[in-house]
């Protein structure tokens, strides 16, 4: 998903840290690629000392950082100022009945509404249909480059061939696409990674029905549903309404730009 990337590696791949970077006006900087909620250091038995050593080993040429570290890197670190971000996760290792009973009433009500309107759940739709709906919705709050969506579609096809990706969609009786999402699977997590919602679906419970269908299909498995956010209170409330619990992670913004460029990027 990154335009360019390198990596820091501890010994024989005991831990790794991808460095997703770009260059502008001759300045190298680290950035968070689109559709990657967090990166940081990956490995077993990580601690604050190891995370600190990785961050101190980032080459000095990267004079500006704006990156998100995964939940396994959530420590107080000497020499670095981190700020908290919020994610929500839901363990699916319970029966569907128990998971459903943990939904808030408004979620259960919207699921029933979707059933009453005859909305259908469809799996395995083309990823391009999901990205098209996401693009349409994203215009309201972000201007994401078309090449980012192309990269994501290529990544999906790779993961799909490995049986580590799937799509879910909600349609009306007439076949209109109201909600769609991509799920990636890795290390006993299912990532709710690419989401698109049509405005007409909000009043019909389309997104509620989609998430519920995924939970129903995977209930009782040793799997954690990762909602991939969010710091936005309304989205956080939505995810917690399915029984999702908070999972904090950290982010770092570091400005070592020359003084004549610092005004462009505030700390």
Coordinates of N, CA and C in Angstrom, one line a residue, residues 7 35 63 80 97 127 171 180 182 203 208 210 226 238 244-245 267:
X7 N 12.6 -1.4 5.7 CA 12.3 -2.1 7.0 C 13.5 -2.2 7.9
X35 N -5.6 3.2 4.0 CA -6.2 1.9 4.3 C -5.2 1.0 5.2
X63 N 13.2 13.1 8.3 CA 13.2 14.2 9.3 C 11.7 14.6 9.7
X80 N 10.4 9.9 23.3 CA 9.4 10.1 22.2 C 8.0 10.4 22.8
X97 N -25.7 -16.6 19.5 CA -26.8 -16.1 20.4 C -26.3 -15.2 21.5
X127 N -14.3 -6.9 -5.7 CA -13.7 -5.9 -4.8 C -13.9 -4.5 -5.4
X171 N -27.8 -5.7 -0.4 CA -28.6 -5.2 -1.5 C -30.1 -5.1 -1.2
X180 N -21.2 -2.3 1.7 CA -20.2 -3.3 1.2 C -19.0 -3.2 2.1
X182 N -14.8 -5.1 2.8 CA -13.7 -6.1 2.6 C -13.3 -6.5 4.0
X203 N -30.9 4.5 6.7 CA -32.2 4.4 7.4 C -32.8 2.9 7.3
X208 N -25.6 -2.3 9.7 CA -25.9 -3.2 10.9 C -26.0 -4.6 10.4
X210 N -24.9 -6.0 7.7 CA -23.7 -6.6 7.1 C -22.7 -7.1 8.2
X226 N -11.6 -7.0 14.2 CA -11.0 -5.7 14.4 C -11.7 -4.7 13.5
X238 N -20.8 3.3 17.6 CA -21.4 2.3 16.7 C -20.7 0.9 16.9
X244 N -18.2 -4.4 20.9 CA -16.7 -4.1 20.7 C -16.2 -3.4 22.0
X245 N -14.9 -3.8 22.3 CA -14.2 -3.2 23.4 C -13.0 -2.4 23.0
X267 N 4.1 20.6 15.0 CA 4.2 19.4 15.9 C 2.8 19.0 16.4

